[in-house]
C-alpha atoms as a PDB file:
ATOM      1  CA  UNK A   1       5.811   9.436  12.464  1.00  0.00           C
ATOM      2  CA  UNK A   2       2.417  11.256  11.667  1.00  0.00           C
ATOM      3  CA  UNK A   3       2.502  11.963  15.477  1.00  0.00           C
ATOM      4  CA  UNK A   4       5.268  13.966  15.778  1.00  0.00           C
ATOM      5  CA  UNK A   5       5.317  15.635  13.001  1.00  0.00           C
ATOM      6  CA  UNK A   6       1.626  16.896  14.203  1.00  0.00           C
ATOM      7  CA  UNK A   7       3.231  17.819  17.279  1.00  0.00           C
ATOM      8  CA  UNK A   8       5.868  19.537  15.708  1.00  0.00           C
ATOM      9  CA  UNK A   9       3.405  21.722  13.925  1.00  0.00           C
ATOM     10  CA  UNK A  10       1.522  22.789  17.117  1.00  0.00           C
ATOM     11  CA  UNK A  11      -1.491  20.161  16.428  1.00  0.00           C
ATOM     12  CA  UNK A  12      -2.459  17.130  18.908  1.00  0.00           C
ATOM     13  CA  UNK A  13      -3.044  13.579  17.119  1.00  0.00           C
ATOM     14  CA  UNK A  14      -6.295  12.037  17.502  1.00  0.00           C
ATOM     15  CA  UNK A  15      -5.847   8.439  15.978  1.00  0.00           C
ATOM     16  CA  UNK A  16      -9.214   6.690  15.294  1.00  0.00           C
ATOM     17  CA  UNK A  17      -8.204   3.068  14.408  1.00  0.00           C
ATOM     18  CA  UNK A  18     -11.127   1.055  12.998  1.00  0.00           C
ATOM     19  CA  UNK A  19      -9.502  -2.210  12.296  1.00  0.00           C
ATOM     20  CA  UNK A  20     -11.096  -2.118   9.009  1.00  0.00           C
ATOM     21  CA  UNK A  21     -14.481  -1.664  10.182  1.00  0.00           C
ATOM     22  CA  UNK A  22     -16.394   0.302   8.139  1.00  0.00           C
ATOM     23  CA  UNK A  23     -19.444   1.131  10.408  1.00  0.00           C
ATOM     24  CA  UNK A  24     -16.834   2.470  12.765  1.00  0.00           C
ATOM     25  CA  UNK A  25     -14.995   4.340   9.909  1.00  0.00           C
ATOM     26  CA  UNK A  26     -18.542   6.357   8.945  1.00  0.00           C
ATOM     27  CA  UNK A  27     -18.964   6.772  12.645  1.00  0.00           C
ATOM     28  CA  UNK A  28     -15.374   8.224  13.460  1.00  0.00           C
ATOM     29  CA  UNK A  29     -16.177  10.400  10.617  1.00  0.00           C
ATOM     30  CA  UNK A  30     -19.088  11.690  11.374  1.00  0.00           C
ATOM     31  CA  UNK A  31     -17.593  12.405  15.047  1.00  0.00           C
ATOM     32  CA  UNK A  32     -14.375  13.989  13.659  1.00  0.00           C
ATOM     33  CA  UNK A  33     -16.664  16.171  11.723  1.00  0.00           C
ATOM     34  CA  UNK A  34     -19.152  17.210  14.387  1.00  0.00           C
ATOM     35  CA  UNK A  35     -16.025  18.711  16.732  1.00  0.00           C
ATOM     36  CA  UNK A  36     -14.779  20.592  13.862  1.00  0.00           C
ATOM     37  CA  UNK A  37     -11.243  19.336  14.000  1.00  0.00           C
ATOM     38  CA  UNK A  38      -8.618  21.074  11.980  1.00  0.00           C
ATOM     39  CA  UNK A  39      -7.753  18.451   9.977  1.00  0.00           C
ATOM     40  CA  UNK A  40      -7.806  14.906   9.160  1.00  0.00           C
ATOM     41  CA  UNK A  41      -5.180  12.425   7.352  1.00  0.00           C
ATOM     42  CA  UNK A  42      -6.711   9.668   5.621  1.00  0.00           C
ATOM     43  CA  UNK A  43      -5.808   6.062   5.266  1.00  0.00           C
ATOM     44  CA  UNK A  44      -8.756   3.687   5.156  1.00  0.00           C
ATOM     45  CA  UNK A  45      -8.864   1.360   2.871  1.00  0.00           C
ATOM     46  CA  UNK A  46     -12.931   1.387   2.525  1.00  0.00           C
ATOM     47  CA  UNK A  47     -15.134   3.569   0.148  1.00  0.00           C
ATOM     48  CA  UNK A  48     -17.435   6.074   0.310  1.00  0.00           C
ATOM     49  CA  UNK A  49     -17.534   6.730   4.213  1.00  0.00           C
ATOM     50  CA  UNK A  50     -18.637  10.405   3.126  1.00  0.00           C
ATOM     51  CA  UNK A  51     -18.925  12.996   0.170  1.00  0.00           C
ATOM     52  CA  UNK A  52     -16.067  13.866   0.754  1.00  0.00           C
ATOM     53  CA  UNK A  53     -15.998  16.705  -1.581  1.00  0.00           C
ATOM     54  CA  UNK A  54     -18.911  18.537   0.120  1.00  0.00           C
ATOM     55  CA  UNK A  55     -16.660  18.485   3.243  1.00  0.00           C
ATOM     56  CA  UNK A  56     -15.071  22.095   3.554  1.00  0.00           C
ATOM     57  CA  UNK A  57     -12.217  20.116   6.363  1.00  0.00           C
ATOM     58  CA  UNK A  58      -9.219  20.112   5.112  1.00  0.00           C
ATOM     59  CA  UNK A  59      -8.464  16.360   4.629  1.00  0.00           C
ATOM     60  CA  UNK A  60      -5.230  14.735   3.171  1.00  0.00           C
ATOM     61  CA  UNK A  61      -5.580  10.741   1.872  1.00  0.00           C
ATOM     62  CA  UNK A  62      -2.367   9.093   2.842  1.00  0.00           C
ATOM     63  CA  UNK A  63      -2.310   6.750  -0.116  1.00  0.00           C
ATOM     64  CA  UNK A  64      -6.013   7.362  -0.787  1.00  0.00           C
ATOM     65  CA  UNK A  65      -7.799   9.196  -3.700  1.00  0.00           C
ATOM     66  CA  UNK A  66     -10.777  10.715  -2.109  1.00  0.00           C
ATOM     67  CA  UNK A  67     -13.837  11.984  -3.296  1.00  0.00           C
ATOM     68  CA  UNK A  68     -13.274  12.690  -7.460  1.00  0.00           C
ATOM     69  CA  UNK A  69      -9.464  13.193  -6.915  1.00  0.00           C
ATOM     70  CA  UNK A  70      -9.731  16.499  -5.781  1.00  0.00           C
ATOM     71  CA  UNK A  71      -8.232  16.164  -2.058  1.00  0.00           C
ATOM     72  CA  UNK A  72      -4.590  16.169  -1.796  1.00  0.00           C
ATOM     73  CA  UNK A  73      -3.158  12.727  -1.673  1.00  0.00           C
ATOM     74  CA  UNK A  74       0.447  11.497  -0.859  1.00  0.00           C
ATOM     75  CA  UNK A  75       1.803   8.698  -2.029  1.00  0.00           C
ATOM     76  CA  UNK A  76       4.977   6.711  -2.477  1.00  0.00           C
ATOM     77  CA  UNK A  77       6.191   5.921  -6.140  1.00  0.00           C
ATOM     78  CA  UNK A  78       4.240   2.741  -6.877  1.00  0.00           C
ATOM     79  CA  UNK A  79       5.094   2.557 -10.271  1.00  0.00           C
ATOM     80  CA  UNK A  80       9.350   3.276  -9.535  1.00  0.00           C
ATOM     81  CA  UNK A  81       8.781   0.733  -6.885  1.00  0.00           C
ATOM     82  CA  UNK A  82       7.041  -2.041  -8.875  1.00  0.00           C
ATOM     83  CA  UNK A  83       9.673  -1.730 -11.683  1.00  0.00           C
ATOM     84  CA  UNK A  84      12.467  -1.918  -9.196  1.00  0.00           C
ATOM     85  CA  UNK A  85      11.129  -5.262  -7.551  1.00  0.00           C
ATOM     86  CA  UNK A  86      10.555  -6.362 -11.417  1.00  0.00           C
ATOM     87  CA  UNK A  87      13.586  -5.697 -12.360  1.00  0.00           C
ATOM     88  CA  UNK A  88      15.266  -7.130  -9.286  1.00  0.00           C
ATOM     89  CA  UNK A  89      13.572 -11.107 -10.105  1.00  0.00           C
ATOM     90  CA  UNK A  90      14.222 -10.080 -14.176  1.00  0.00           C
ATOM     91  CA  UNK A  91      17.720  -9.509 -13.395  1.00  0.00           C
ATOM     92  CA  UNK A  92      17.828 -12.579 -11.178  1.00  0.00           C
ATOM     93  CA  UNK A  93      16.971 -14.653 -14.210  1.00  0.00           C
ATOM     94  CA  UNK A  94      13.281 -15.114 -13.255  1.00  0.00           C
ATOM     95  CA  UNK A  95      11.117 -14.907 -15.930  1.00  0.00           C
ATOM     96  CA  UNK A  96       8.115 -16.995 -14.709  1.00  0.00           C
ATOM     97  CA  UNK A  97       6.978 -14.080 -12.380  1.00  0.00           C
ATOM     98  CA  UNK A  98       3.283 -14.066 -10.644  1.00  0.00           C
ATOM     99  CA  UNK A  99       2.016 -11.350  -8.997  1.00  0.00           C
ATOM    100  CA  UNK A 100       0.313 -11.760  -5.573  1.00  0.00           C
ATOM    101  CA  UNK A 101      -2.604  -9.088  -5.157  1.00  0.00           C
ATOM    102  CA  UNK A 102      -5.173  -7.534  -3.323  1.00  0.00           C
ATOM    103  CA  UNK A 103      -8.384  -7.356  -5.256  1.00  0.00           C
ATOM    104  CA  UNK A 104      -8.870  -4.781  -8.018  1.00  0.00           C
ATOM    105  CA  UNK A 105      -9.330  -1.198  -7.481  1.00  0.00           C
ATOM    106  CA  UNK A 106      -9.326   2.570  -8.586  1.00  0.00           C
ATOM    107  CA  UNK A 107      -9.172   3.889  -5.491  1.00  0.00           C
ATOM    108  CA  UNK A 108      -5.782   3.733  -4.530  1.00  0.00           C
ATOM    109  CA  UNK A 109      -2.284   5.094  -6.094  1.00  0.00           C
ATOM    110  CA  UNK A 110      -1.404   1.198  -4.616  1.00  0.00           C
ATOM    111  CA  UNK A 111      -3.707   0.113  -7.677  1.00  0.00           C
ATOM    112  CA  UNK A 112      -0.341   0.876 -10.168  1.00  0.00           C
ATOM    113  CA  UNK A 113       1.580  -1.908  -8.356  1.00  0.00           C
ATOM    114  CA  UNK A 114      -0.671  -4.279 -10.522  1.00  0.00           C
ATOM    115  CA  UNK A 115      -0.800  -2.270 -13.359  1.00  0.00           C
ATOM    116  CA  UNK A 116       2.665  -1.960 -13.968  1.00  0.00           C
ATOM    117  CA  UNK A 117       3.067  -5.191 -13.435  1.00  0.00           C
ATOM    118  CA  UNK A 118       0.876  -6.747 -16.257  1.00  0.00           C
ATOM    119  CA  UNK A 119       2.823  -3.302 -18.743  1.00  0.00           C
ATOM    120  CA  UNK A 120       6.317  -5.235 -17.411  1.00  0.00           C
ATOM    121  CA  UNK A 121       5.480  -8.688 -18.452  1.00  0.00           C
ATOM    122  CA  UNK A 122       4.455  -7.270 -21.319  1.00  0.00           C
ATOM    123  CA  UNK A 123       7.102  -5.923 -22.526  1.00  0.00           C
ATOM    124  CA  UNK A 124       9.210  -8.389 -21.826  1.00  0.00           C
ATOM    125  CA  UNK A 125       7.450 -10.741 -23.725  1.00  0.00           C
ATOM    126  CA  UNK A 126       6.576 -12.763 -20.731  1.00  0.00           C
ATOM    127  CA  UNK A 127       3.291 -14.337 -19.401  1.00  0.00           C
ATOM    128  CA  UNK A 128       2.064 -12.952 -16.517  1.00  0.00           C
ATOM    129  CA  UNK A 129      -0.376 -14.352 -13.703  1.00  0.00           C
ATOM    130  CA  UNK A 130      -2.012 -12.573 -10.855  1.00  0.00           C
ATOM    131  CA  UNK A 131      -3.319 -14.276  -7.536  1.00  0.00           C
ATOM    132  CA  UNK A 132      -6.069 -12.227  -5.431  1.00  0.00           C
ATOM    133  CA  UNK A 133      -6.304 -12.253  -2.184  1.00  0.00           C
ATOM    134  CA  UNK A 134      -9.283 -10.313  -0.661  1.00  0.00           C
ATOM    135  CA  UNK A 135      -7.941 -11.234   2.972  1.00  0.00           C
ATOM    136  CA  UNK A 136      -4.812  -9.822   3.521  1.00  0.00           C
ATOM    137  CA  UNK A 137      -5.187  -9.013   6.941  1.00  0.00           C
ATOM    138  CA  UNK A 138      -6.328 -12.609   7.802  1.00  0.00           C
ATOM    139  CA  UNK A 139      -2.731 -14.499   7.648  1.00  0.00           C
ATOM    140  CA  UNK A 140      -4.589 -18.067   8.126  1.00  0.00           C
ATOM    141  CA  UNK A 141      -7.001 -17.095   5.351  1.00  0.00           C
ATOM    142  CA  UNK A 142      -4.535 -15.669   3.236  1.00  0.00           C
ATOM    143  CA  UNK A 143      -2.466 -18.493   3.066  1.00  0.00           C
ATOM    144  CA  UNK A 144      -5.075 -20.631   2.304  1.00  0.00           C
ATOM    145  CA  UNK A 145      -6.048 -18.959  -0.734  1.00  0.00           C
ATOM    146  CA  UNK A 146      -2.333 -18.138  -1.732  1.00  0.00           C
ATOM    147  CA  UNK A 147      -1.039 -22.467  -1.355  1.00  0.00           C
ATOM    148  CA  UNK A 148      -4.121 -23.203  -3.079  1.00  0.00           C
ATOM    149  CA  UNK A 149      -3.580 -20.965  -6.120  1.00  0.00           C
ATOM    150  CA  UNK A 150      -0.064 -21.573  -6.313  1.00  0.00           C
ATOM    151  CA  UNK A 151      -0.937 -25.224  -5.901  1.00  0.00           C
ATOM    152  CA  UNK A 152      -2.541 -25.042  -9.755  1.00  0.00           C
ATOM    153  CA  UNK A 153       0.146 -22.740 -11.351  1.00  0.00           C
ATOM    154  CA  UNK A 154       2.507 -25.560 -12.382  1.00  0.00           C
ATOM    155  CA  UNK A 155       6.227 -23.593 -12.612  1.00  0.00           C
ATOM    156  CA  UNK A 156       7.070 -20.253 -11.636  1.00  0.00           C
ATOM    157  CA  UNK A 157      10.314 -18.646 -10.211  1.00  0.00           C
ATOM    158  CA  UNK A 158       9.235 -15.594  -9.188  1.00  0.00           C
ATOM    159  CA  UNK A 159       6.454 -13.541  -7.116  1.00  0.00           C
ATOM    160  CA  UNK A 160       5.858 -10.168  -7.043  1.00  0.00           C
ATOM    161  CA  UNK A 161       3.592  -9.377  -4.059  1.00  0.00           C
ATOM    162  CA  UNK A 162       1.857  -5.697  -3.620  1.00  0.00           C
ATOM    163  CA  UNK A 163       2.145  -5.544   0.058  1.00  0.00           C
ATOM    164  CA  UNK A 164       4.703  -7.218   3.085  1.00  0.00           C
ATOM    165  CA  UNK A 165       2.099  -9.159   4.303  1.00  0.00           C
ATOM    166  CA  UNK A 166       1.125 -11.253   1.045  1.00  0.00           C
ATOM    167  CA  UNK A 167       4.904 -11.402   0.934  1.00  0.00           C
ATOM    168  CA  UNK A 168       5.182 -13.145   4.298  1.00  0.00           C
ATOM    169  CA  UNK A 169       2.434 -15.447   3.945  1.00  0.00           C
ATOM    170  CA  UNK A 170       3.778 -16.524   0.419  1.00  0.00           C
ATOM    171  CA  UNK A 171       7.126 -17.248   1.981  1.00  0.00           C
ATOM    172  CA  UNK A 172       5.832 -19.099   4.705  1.00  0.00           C
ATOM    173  CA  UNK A 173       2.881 -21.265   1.532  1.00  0.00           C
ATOM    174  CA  UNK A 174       6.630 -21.706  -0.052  1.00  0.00           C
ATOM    175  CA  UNK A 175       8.205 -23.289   2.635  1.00  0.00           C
ATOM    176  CA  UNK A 176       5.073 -25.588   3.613  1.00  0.00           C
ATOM    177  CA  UNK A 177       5.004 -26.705  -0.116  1.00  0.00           C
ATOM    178  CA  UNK A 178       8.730 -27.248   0.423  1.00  0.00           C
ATOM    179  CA  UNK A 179       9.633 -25.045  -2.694  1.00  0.00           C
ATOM    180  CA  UNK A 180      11.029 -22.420  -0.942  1.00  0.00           C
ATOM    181  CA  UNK A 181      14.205 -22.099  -2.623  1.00  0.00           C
ATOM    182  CA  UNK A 182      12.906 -22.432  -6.424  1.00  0.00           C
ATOM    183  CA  UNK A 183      11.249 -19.135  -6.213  1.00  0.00           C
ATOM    184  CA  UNK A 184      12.094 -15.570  -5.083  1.00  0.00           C
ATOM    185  CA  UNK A 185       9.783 -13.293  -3.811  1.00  0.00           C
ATOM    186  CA  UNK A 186       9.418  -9.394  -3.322  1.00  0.00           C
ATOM    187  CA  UNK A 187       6.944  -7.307  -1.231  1.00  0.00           C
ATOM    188  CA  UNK A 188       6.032  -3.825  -1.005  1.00  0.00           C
ATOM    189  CA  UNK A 189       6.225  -1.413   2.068  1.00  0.00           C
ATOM    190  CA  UNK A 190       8.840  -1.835   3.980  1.00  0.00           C
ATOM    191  CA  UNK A 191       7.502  -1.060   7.747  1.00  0.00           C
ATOM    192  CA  UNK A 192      10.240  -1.225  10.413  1.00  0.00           C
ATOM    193  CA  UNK A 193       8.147  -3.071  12.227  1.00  0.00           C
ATOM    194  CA  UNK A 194       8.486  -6.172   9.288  1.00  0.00           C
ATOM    195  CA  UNK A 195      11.708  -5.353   8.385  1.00  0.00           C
ATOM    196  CA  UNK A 196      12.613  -5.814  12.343  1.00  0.00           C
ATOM    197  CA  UNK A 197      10.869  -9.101  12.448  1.00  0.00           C
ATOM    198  CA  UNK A 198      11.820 -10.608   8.970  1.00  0.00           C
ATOM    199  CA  UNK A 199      15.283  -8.524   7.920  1.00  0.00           C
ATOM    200  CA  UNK A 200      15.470 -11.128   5.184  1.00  0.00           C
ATOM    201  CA  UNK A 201      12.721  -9.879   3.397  1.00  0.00           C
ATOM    202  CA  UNK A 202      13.275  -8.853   0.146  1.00  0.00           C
ATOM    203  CA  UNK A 203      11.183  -5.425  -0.472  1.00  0.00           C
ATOM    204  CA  UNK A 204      10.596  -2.202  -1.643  1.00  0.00           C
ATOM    205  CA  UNK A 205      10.661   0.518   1.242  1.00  0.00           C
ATOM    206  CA  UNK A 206       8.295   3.134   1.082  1.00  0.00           C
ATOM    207  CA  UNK A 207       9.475   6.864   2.687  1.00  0.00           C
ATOM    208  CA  UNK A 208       7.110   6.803   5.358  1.00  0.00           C
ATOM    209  CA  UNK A 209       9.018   9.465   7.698  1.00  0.00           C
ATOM    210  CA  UNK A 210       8.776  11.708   4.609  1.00  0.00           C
ATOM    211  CA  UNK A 211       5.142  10.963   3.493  1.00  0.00           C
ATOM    212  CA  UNK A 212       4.242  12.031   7.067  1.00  0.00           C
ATOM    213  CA  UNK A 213       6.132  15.053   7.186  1.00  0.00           C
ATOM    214  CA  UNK A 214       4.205  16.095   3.575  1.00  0.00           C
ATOM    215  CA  UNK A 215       0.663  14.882   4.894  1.00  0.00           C
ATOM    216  CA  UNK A 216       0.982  17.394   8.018  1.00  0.00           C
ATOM    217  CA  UNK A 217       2.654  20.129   5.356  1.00  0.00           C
ATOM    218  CA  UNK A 218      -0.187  19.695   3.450  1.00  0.00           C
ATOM    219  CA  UNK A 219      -2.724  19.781   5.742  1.00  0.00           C
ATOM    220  CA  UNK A 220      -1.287  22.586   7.505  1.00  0.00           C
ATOM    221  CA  UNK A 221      -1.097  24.943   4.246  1.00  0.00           C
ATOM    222  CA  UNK A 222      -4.728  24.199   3.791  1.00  0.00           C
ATOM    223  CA  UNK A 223      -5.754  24.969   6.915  1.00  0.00           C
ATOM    224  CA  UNK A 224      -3.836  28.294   6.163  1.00  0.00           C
ATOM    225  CA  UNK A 225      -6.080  29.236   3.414  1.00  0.00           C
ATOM    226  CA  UNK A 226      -3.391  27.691   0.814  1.00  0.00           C
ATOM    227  CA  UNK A 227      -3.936  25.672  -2.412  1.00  0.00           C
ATOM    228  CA  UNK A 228      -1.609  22.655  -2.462  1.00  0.00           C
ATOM    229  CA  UNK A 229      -1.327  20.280  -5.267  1.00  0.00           C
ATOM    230  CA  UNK A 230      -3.828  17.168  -5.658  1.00  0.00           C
ATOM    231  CA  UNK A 231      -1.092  14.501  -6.105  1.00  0.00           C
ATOM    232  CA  UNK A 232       2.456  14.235  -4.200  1.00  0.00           C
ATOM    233  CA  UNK A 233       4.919  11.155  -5.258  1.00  0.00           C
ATOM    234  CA  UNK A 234       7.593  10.305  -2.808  1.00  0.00           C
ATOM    235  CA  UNK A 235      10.604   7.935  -4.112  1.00  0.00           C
ATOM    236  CA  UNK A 236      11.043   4.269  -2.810  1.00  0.00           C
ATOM    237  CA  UNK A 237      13.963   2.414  -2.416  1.00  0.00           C
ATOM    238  CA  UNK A 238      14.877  -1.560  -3.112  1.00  0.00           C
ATOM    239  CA  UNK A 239      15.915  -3.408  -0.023  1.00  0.00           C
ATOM    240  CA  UNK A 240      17.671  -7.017  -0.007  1.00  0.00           C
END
């Protein structure tokens, strides 16, 4: 998506995938920097690769704050979208609802999925429960930690998960336990690429054709001398 709407714009793509390295993240940087691109989109998940607000490139954080929440960042409604999945299991009678996590943070506008979370069980007057898992890119790992947390959590009927992945692996703990059908369970992010492989999957879809046609707007107008705002929200939809 990001790549054609670069093209579109009259910019070529230069996609520096670091698999989560962040040695290779600082040193991507560092290169990108050096050759005096345009412009770069941001969507690492690790911190502090530069200052980034002594950096006079214009730089975008695709669901990223950056530096002291200056830069521009786009960024799907996390909030809308955690209240919709809530509401879907509240709706559906669960009430016993844990939420499946990555660890803490304030660096991403991801961070509200939890939030709003623990403000819904709230007021609803229910009990809430959060499982992190600081592996969510390791599925065997993952798991692990997700069937042995579960494993101690006595009844539940519900699970909210922040991201597709936790989603998957928690439906896959769930059938292994052989509990699958006495709890539903919700992810965040809707990829084609997971919704192609598991169409079952109960999720909120983020606008991802749309967030990458802002980040190149964005990034464009700054390059043009404009000022753009700090913080874009794009709406998310419920699929099941």
């Amino acid at each position: 998506m990001l790549k054609k709407q670069l093209k579109k714009n009259g910019y070529k793509l230069l996609l520096c995938n670091s698999l989560n390295d962040v040695e290779i993240e600082k040193n991507y940087m560092k290169m990108l920097l050096a050759n005096q691109v345009d412009g770069i989109v941001i969507g690492t998940h690790n911190d502090d690769l530069i200052d980034f607000d002594s950096v006079d490139t214009p730089i975008v954080g695709l669901e990223r704050f950056l530096g002291n929440r200056t830069i521009p960042t786009v960024s799907c409604d996390n909030i809308g979208g955690t209240l919709k999945a809530l509401d879907y299991l509240y709706n559906q009678g669960k009430r016993k609802i844990i939420c499946i996590s990555g660890a803490p943070s304030s660096k991403f506008p991801a961070d509200d999925r939890k939030t709003y979370y623990s403000i819904f069980m709230q007021e609803h007057d229910l009990q809430g429960k959060f499982i992190y898992v600081n592996t969510s890119f390791d599925v065997t790992a993952s798991k692990g930690i997700i069937k042995e947390e579960l494993s101690k959590c006595g009844s539940f009927d519900g699970i909210f998960a922040t991201d597709d992945l936790l989603a998957i692996s928690t439906l896959q703990v769930l059938d292994e336990l052989g509990v699958s059908n006495e709890a539903s369970v919700v992810g965040f992010d809707g990829t084609e690429l997971i919704t192609s492989i598991y169409p079952n999957l109960v999720t909120i879809k983020q606008p991802i054709k749309e967030m990458a046609h802002l980040s190149v707007e964005l990034l464009d107008r700054q390059i043009e001398g404009e000022t753009v705002p700090t913080f874009s929200v794009l709406p998310v939809s419920l699929i099941c």
